Each structure stands twice: as structure tokens, then as C-alpha cells.
PDB file of C-alpha atoms and ligand atoms in Angstrom:
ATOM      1  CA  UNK A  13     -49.666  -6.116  35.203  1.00 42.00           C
ATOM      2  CA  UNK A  14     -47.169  -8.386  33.852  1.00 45.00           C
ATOM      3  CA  UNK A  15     -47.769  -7.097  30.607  1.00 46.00           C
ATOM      4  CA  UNK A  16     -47.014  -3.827  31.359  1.00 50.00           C
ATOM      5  CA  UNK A  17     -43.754  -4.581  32.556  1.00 49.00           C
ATOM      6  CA  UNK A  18     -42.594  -6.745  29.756  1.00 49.00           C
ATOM      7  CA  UNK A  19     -43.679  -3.431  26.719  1.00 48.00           C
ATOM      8  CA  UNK A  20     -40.157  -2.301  27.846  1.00 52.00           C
ATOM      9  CA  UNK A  21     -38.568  -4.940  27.908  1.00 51.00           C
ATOM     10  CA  UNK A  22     -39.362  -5.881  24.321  1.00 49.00           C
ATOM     11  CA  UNK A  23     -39.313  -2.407  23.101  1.00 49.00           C
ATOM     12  CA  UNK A  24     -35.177  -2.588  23.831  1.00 49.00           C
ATOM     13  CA  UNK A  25     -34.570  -5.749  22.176  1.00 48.00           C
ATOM     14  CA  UNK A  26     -35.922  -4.388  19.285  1.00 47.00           C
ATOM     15  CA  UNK A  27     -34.108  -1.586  19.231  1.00 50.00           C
ATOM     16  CA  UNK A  28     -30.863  -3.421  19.841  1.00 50.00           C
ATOM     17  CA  UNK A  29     -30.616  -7.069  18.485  1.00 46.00           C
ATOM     18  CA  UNK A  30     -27.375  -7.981  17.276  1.00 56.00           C
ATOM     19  CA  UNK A  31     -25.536  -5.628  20.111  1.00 62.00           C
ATOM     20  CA  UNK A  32     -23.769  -7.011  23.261  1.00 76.00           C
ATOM     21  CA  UNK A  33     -20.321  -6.217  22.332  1.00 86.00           C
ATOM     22  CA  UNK A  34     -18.380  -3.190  24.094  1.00 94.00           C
ATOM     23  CA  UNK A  35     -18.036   0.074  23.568  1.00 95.00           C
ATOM     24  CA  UNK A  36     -13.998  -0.327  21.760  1.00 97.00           C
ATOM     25  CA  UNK A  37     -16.348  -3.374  19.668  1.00 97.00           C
ATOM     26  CA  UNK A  38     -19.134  -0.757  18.775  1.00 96.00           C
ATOM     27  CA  UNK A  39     -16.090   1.512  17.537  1.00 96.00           C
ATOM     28  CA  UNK A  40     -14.371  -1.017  15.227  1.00 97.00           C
ATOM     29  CA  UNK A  41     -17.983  -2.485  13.692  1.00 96.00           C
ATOM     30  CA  UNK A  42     -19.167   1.234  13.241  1.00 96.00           C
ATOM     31  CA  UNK A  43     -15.898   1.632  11.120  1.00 97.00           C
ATOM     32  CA  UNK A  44     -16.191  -1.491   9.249  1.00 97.00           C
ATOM     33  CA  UNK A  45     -19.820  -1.019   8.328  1.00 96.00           C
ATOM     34  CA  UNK A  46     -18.814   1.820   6.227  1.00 96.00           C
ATOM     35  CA  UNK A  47     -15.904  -0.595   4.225  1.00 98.00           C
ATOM     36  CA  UNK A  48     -15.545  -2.163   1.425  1.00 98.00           C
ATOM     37  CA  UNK A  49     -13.384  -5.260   2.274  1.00 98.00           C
ATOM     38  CA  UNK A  50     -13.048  -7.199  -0.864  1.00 98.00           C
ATOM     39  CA  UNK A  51     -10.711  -9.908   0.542  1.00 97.00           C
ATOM     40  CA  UNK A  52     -13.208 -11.071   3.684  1.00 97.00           C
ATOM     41  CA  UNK A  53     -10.386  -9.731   6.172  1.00 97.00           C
ATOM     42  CA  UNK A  54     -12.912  -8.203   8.498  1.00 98.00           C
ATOM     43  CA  UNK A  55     -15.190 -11.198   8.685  1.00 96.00           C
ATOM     44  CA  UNK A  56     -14.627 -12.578  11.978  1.00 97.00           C
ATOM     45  CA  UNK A  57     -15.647  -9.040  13.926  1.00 97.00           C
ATOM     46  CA  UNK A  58     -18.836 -10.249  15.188  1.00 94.00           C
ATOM     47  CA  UNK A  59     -20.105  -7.939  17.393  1.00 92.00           C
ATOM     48  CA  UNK A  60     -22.555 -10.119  19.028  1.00 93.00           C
ATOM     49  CA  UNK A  61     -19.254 -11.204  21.024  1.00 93.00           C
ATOM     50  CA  UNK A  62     -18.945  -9.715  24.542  1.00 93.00           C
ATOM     51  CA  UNK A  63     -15.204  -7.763  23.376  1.00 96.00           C
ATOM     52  CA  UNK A  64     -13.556  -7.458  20.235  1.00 97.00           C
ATOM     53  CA  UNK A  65     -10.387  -8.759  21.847  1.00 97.00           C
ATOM     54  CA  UNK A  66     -10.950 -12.312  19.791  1.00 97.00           C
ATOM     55  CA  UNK A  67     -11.557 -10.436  16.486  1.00 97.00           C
ATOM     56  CA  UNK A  68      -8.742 -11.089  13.933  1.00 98.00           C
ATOM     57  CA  UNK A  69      -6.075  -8.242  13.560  1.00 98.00           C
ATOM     58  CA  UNK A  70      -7.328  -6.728  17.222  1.00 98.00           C
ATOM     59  CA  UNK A  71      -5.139  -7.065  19.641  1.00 98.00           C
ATOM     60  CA  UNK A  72      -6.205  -6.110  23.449  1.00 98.00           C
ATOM     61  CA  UNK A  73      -4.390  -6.328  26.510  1.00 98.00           C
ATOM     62  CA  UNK A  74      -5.082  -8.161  30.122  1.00 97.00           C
ATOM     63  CA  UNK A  75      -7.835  -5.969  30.553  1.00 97.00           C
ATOM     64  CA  UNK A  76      -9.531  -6.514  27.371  1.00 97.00           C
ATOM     65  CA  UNK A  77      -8.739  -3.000  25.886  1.00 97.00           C
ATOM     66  CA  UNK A  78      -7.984  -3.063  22.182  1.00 98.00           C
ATOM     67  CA  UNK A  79      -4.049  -1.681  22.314  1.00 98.00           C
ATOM     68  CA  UNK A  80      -3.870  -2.688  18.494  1.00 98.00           C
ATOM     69  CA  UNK A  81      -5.448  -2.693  15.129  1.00 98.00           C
ATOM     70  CA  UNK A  82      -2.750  -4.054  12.456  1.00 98.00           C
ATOM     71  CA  UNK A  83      -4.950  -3.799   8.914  1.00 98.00           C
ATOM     72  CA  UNK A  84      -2.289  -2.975   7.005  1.00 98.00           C
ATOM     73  CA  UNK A  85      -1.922  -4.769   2.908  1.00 98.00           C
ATOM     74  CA  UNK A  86      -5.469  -5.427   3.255  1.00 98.00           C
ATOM     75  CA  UNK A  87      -7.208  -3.898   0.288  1.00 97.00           C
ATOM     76  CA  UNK A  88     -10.009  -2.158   2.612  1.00 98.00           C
ATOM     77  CA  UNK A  89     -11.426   0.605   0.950  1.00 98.00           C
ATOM     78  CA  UNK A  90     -13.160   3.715   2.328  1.00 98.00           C
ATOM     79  CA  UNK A  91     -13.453   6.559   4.748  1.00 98.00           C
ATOM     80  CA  UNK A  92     -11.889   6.654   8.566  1.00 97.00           C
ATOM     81  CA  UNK A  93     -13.942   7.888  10.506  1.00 94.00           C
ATOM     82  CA  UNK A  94     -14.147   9.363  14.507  1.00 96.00           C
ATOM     83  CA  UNK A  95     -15.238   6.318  16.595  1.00 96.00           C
ATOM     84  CA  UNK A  96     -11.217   4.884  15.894  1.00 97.00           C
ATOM     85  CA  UNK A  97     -10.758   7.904  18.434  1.00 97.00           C
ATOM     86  CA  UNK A  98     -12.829   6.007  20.889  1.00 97.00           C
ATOM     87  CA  UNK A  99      -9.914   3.464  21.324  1.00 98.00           C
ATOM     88  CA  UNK A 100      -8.115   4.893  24.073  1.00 96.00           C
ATOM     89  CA  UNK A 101      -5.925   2.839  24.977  1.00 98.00           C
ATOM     90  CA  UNK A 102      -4.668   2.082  21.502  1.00 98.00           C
ATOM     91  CA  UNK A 103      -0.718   1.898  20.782  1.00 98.00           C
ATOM     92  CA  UNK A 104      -0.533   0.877  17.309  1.00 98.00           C
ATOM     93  CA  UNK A 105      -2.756   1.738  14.495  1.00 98.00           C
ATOM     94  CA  UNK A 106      -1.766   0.335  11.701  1.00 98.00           C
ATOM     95  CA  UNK A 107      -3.684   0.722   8.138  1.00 98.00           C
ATOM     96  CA  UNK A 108      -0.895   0.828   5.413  1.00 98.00           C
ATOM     97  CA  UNK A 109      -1.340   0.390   2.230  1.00 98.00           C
ATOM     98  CA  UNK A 110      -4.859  -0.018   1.729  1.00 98.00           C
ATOM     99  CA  UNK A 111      -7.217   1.981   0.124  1.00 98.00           C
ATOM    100  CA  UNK A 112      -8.469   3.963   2.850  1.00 98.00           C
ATOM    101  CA  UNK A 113      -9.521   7.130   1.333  1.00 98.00           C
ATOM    102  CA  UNK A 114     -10.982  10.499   2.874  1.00 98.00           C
ATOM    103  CA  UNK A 115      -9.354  12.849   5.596  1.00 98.00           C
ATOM    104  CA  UNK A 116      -8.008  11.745   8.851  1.00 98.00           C
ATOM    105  CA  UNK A 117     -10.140  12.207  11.607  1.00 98.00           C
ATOM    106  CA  UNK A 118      -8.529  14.590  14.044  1.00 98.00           C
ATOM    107  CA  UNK A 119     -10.168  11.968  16.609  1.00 98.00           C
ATOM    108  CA  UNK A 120      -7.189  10.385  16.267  1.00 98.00           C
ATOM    109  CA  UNK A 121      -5.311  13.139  18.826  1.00 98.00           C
ATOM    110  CA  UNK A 122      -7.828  11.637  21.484  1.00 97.00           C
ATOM    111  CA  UNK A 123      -5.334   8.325  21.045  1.00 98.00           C
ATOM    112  CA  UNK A 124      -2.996   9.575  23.910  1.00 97.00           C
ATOM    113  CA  UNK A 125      -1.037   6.083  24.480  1.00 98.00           C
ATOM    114  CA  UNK A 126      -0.342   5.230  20.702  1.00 98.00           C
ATOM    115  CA  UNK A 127       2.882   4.715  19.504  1.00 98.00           C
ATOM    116  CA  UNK A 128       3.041   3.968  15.855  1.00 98.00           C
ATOM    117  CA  UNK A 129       0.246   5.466  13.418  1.00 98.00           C
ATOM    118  CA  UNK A 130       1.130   4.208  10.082  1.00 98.00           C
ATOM    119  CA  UNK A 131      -1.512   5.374   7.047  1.00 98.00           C
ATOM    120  CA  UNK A 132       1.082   5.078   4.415  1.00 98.00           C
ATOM    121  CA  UNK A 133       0.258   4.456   1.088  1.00 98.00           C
ATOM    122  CA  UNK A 134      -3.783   5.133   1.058  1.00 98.00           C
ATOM    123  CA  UNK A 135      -5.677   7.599  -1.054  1.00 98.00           C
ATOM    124  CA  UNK A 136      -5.988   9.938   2.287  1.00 98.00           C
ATOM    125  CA  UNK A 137      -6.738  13.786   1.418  1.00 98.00           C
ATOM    126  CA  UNK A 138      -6.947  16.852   3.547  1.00 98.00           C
ATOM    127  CA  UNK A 139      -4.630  18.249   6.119  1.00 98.00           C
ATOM    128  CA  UNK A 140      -2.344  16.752   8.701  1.00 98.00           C
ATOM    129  CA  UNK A 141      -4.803  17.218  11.943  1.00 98.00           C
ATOM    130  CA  UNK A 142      -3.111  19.635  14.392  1.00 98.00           C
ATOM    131  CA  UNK A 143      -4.637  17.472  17.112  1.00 98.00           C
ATOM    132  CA  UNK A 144      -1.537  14.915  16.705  1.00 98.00           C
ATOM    133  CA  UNK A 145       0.359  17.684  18.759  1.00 98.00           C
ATOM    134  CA  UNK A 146      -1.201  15.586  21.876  1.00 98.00           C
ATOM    135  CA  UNK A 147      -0.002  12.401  20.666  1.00 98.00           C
ATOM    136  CA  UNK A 148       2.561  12.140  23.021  1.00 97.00           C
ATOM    137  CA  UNK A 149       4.136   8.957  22.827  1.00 98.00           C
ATOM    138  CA  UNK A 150       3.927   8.459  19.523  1.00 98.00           C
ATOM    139  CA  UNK A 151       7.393   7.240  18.046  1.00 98.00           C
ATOM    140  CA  UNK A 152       6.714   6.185  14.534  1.00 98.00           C
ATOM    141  CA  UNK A 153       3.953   8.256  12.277  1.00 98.00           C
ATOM    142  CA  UNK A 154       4.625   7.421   8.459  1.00 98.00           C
ATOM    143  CA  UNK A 155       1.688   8.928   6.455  1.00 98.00           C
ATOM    144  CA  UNK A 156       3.876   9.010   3.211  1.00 98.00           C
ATOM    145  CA  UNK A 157       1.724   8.340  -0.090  1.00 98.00           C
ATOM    146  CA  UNK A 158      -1.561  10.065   0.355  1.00 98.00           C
ATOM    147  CA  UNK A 159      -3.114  13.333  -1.115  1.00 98.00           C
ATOM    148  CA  UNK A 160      -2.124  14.822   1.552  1.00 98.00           C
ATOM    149  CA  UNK A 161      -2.519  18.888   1.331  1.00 97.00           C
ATOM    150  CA  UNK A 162      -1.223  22.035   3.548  1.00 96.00           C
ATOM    151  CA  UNK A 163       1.667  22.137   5.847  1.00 95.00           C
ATOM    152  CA  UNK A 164       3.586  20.339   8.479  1.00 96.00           C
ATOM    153  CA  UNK A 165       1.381  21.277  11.735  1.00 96.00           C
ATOM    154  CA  UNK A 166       3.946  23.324  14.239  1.00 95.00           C
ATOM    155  CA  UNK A 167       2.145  21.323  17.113  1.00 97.00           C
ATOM    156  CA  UNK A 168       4.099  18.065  16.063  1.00 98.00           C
ATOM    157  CA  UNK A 169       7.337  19.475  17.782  1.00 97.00           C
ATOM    158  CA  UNK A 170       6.235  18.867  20.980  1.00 97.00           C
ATOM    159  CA  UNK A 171       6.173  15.265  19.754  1.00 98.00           C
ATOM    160  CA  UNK A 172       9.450  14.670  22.223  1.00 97.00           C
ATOM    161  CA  UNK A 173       9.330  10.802  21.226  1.00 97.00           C
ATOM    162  CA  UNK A 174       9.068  10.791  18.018  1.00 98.00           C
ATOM    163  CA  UNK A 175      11.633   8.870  16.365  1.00 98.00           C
ATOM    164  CA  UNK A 176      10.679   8.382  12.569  1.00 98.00           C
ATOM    165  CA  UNK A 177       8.357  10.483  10.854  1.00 98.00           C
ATOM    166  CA  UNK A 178       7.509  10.619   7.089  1.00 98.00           C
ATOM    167  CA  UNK A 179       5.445  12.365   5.215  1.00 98.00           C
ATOM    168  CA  UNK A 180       7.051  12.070   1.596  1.00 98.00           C
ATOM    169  CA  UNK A 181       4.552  11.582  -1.774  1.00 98.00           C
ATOM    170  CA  UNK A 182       1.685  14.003  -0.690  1.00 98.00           C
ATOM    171  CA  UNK A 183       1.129  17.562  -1.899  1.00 97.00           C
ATOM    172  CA  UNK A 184       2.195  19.030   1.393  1.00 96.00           C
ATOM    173  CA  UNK A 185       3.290  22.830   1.207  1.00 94.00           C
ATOM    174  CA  UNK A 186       4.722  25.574   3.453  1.00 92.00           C
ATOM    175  CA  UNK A 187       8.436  25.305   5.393  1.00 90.00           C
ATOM    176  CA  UNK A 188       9.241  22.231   7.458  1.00 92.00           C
ATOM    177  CA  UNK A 189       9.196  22.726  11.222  1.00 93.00           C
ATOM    178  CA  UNK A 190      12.975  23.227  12.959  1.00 91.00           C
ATOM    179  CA  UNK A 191      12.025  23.071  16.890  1.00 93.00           C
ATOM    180  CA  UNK A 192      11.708  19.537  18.175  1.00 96.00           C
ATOM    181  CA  UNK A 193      12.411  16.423  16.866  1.00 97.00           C
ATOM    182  CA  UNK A 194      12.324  17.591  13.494  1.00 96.00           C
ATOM    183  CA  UNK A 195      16.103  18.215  13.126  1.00 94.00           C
ATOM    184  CA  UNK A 196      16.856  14.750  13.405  1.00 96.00           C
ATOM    185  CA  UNK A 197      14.820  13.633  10.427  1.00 97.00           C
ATOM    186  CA  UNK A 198      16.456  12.777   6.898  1.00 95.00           C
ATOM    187  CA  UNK A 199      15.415  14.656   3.503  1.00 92.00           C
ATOM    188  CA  UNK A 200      13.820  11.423   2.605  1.00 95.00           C
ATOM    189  CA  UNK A 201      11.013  12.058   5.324  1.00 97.00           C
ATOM    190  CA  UNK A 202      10.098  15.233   2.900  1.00 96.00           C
ATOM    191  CA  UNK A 203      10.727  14.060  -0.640  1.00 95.00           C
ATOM    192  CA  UNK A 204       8.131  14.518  -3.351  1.00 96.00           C
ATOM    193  CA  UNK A 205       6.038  17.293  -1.961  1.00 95.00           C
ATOM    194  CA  UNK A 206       6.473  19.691  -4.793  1.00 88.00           C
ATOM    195  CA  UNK A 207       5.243  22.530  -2.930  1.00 90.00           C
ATOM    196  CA  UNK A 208       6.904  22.149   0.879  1.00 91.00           C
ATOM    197  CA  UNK A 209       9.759  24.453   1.155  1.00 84.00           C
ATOM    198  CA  UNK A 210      12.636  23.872   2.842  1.00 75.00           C
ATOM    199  CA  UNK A 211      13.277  24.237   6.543  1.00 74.00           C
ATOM    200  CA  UNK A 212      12.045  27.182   8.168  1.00 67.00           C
ATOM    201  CA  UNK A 213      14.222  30.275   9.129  1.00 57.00           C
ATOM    202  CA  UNK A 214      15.485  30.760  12.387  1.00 55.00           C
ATOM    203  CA  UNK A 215      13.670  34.216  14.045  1.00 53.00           C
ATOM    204  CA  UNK A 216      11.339  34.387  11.026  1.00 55.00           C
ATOM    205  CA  UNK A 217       7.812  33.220  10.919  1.00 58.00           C
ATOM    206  CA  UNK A 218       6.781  30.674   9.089  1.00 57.00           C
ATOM    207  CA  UNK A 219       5.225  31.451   5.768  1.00 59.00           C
ATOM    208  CA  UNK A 220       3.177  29.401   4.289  1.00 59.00           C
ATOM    209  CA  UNK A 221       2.828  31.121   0.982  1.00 59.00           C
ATOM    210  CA  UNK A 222      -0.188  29.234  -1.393  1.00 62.00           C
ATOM    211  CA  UNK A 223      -0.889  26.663   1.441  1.00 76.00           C
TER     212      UNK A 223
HETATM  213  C1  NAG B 307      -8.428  -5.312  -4.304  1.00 85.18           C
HETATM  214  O1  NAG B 307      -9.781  -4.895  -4.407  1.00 85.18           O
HETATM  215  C2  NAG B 307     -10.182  -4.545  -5.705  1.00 85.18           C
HETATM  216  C3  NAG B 307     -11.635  -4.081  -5.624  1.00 85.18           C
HETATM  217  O2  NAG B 307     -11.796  -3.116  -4.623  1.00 85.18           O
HETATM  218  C4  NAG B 307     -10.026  -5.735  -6.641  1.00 85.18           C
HETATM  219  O3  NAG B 307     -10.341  -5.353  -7.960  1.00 85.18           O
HETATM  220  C5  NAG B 307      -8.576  -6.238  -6.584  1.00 85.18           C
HETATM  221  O4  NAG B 307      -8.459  -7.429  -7.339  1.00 85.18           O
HETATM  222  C6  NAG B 307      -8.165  -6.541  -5.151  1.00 85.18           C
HETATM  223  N1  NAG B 307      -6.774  -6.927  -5.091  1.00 85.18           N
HETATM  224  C7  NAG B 307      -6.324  -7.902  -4.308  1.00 85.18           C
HETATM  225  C8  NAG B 307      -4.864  -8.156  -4.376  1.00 85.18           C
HETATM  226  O5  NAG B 307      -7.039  -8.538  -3.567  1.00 85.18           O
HETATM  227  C1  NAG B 308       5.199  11.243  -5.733  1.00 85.18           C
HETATM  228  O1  NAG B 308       3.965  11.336  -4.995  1.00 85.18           O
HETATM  229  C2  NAG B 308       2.812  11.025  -5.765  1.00 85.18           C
HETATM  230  C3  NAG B 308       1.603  11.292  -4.886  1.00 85.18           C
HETATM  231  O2  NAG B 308       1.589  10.490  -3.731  1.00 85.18           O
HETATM  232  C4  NAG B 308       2.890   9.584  -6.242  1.00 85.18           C
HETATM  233  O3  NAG B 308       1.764   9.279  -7.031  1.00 85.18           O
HETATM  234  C5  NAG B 308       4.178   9.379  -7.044  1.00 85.18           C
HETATM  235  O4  NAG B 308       4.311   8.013  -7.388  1.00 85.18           O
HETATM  236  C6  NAG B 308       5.396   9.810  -6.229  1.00 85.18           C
HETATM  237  N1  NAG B 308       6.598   9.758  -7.055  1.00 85.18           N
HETATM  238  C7  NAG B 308       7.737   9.186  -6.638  1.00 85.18           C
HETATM  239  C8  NAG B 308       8.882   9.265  -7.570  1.00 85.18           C
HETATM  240  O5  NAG B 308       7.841   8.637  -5.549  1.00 85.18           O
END
């Protein structure tokens, strides 16, 4: 008898050893097991550890939920990928200048209480993900100097908070949004996108001619 009740038992411990952390830890090691991380900057996320609240460059709050990842000048190469969207109570995600490479997950519009996304300066490709329309706190998203391609998504003016936004050095294209916050942004947020056209026109629809 006995030893049919421990076959189980043994059978799940050998199908998860090194796994007790949480399901924000699982997130984080899933994304650094596919990074290159020259410098040893990720080597304290042990995910034997009950949370990754003790990790270095995690940050969680009373209730051991990760509110912040701060990675940035850290020489990590690589792709995102969607288990950063599992981190939903994140407010600051912060990966600039690194070598992050890849497109953006569009995961990251599940992030509804984050308020700073900063990806500047990475090798990031593909389009600005019209899921950051639901990022509705978000105050600060710099994703200047990437490989950035297509336009401005129209779903970031109902970004009400947002309060700096810059998207200069990609290879963005179309007409820049008018509605929303995006009247109070400077020319420098736009800069060196040789194929983004000015402002939209009022009454006309946008056109987004070899985008
Ligand atoms: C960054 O990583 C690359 C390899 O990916 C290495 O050649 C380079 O020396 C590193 N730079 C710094 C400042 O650590
Ligand atoms: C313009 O953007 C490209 C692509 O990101 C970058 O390589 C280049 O250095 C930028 N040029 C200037 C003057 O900022």
C-alpha cells in the first residue's frame, strides 16, 4: 500500500526539482533563461527561493508582488518575451540600454498599474504594440533607439497620464497622433524617424502611406 501512495509523490518531484518560487518568480527566471547576461547581473535570481522579492534589481511591495524590475545599463542580451506580462502589479519596467533585441511583447498591455516603461536604446524591432492603449497609468514610455518599424498606434491617446513619451531613432512611419496627450510633446520625442510624417490633419484620416 504504502508504495502505491508514494509513485506520486515521487513522480512530482521529478518533474519539478528546482521549483518553489512563485508564479511573478517563474515569470522573471523563464525570461532570464533565455539571456545572455555577460556581466553576472542576474545571478542572485534563484528560484528555489519562496518570492523573487529578495532577487537583486526586483523590487516588490508589502505584499510580495514584484512592482519593479530596474535592468537598465546591464549588457543583457536577447529576446523579451510574454511571461513579463504576468507581472501585474508592475509599475516600473525598466530595461534601457541593453541589448535586448526582438519585438515587444504586446503582453506588456496586460501591465495595467505600470508607470514608466523605458526600452530605450536596445536593438528592439517590430511595431509599437497597440495593446499599450490599456496602459493607463503609464506616465513615462521612452522606447527611443530601437528598430522600431510602422506608426504611432492611435490607441496611445487615450494614454490621459502620459507625461513624456519618446520614440525618436527608430524607423517609425505614418503621421503622428494629434488627440490626447500628444500635443503636449516636443519635436524631440519624434526626431530621426526618416519616414514619420508630421502631425496628422485635423478631419482627415490618417494615412499611413508605405507603413
Ligand atoms: C557586453 O557584452 C559583450 C558580449 O555580449 C562584451 O563583449 C562586452 O565587453 C560587454 N561590455 C561590458 C561593458 O560589460
Ligand atoms: C538615428 O537613429 C538610428 C537608429 O536608431 C541610430 O543608429 C542613429 O545613431 C540615430 N542618429 C542620430 C543623429 O541620433
Amino acid at each position: 500500500m504504502a508504495s502505491q501512495l508514494c509513485l506520486p509523490l515521487f513522480l512530482l518531484f521529478a518533474v519539478y526539482p528546482a521549483f518553489s518560487t512563485n508564479p511573478e518568480g517563474e515569470a522573471l527566471h523563464a525570461l532570464r533563461a533565455r539571456l545572455k547576461d555577460p556581466r553576472n547581473v542576474l545571478q542572485s535570481w534563484d528560484p528555489t527561493l519562496v518570492n523573487p522579492c529578495t532577487w537583486f534589481h526586483v523590487t516588490c511591495d508589502d505584499h510580495n508582488r514584484v512592482i519593479r524590475l530596474d535592468l537598465g545599463n546591464s549588457n543583457i542580451s536577447g529576446p523579451l518575451g510574454p511571461e513579463l506580462g504576468h507581472l501585474e502589479h508592475l509599475q516600473y519596467l525598466e530595461l534601457y540600454r541593453n541589448n535586448f533585441e526582438g519585438k515587444i511583447p504586446e503582453e506588456l498591455g496586460n501591465l495595467k498599474s505600470l508607470v514608466s516603461m523605458d526600452l530605450y536604446g536596445n536593438r528592439l524591432e517590430g511595431k509599437i504594440p497597440k495593446s499599450f492603449g490599456n496602459l493607463k497609468s503609464l506616465r513615462f514610455l521612452r522606447l527611443s533607439n530601437n528598430r522600431l518599424t510602422g506608426s504611432i498606434p492611435r490607441e496611445l491617446a487615450s494614454l490621459t497620464n502620459l507625461k513624456v513619451f519618446d520614440v525618436s531613432s527608430n524607423d517609425l512611419c505614418g503621421t503622428i497622433p494629434i488627440d490626447g496627450p500628444f500635443p503636449t510633446f516636443p519635436y524631440q520625442s519624434y526626431e530621426n524617424n526618416s519616414r514619420l510624417n508630421g502631425p496628422e490633419l485635423q478631419g482627415l484620416v490618417p494615412y499611413d502611406f508605405g507603413c
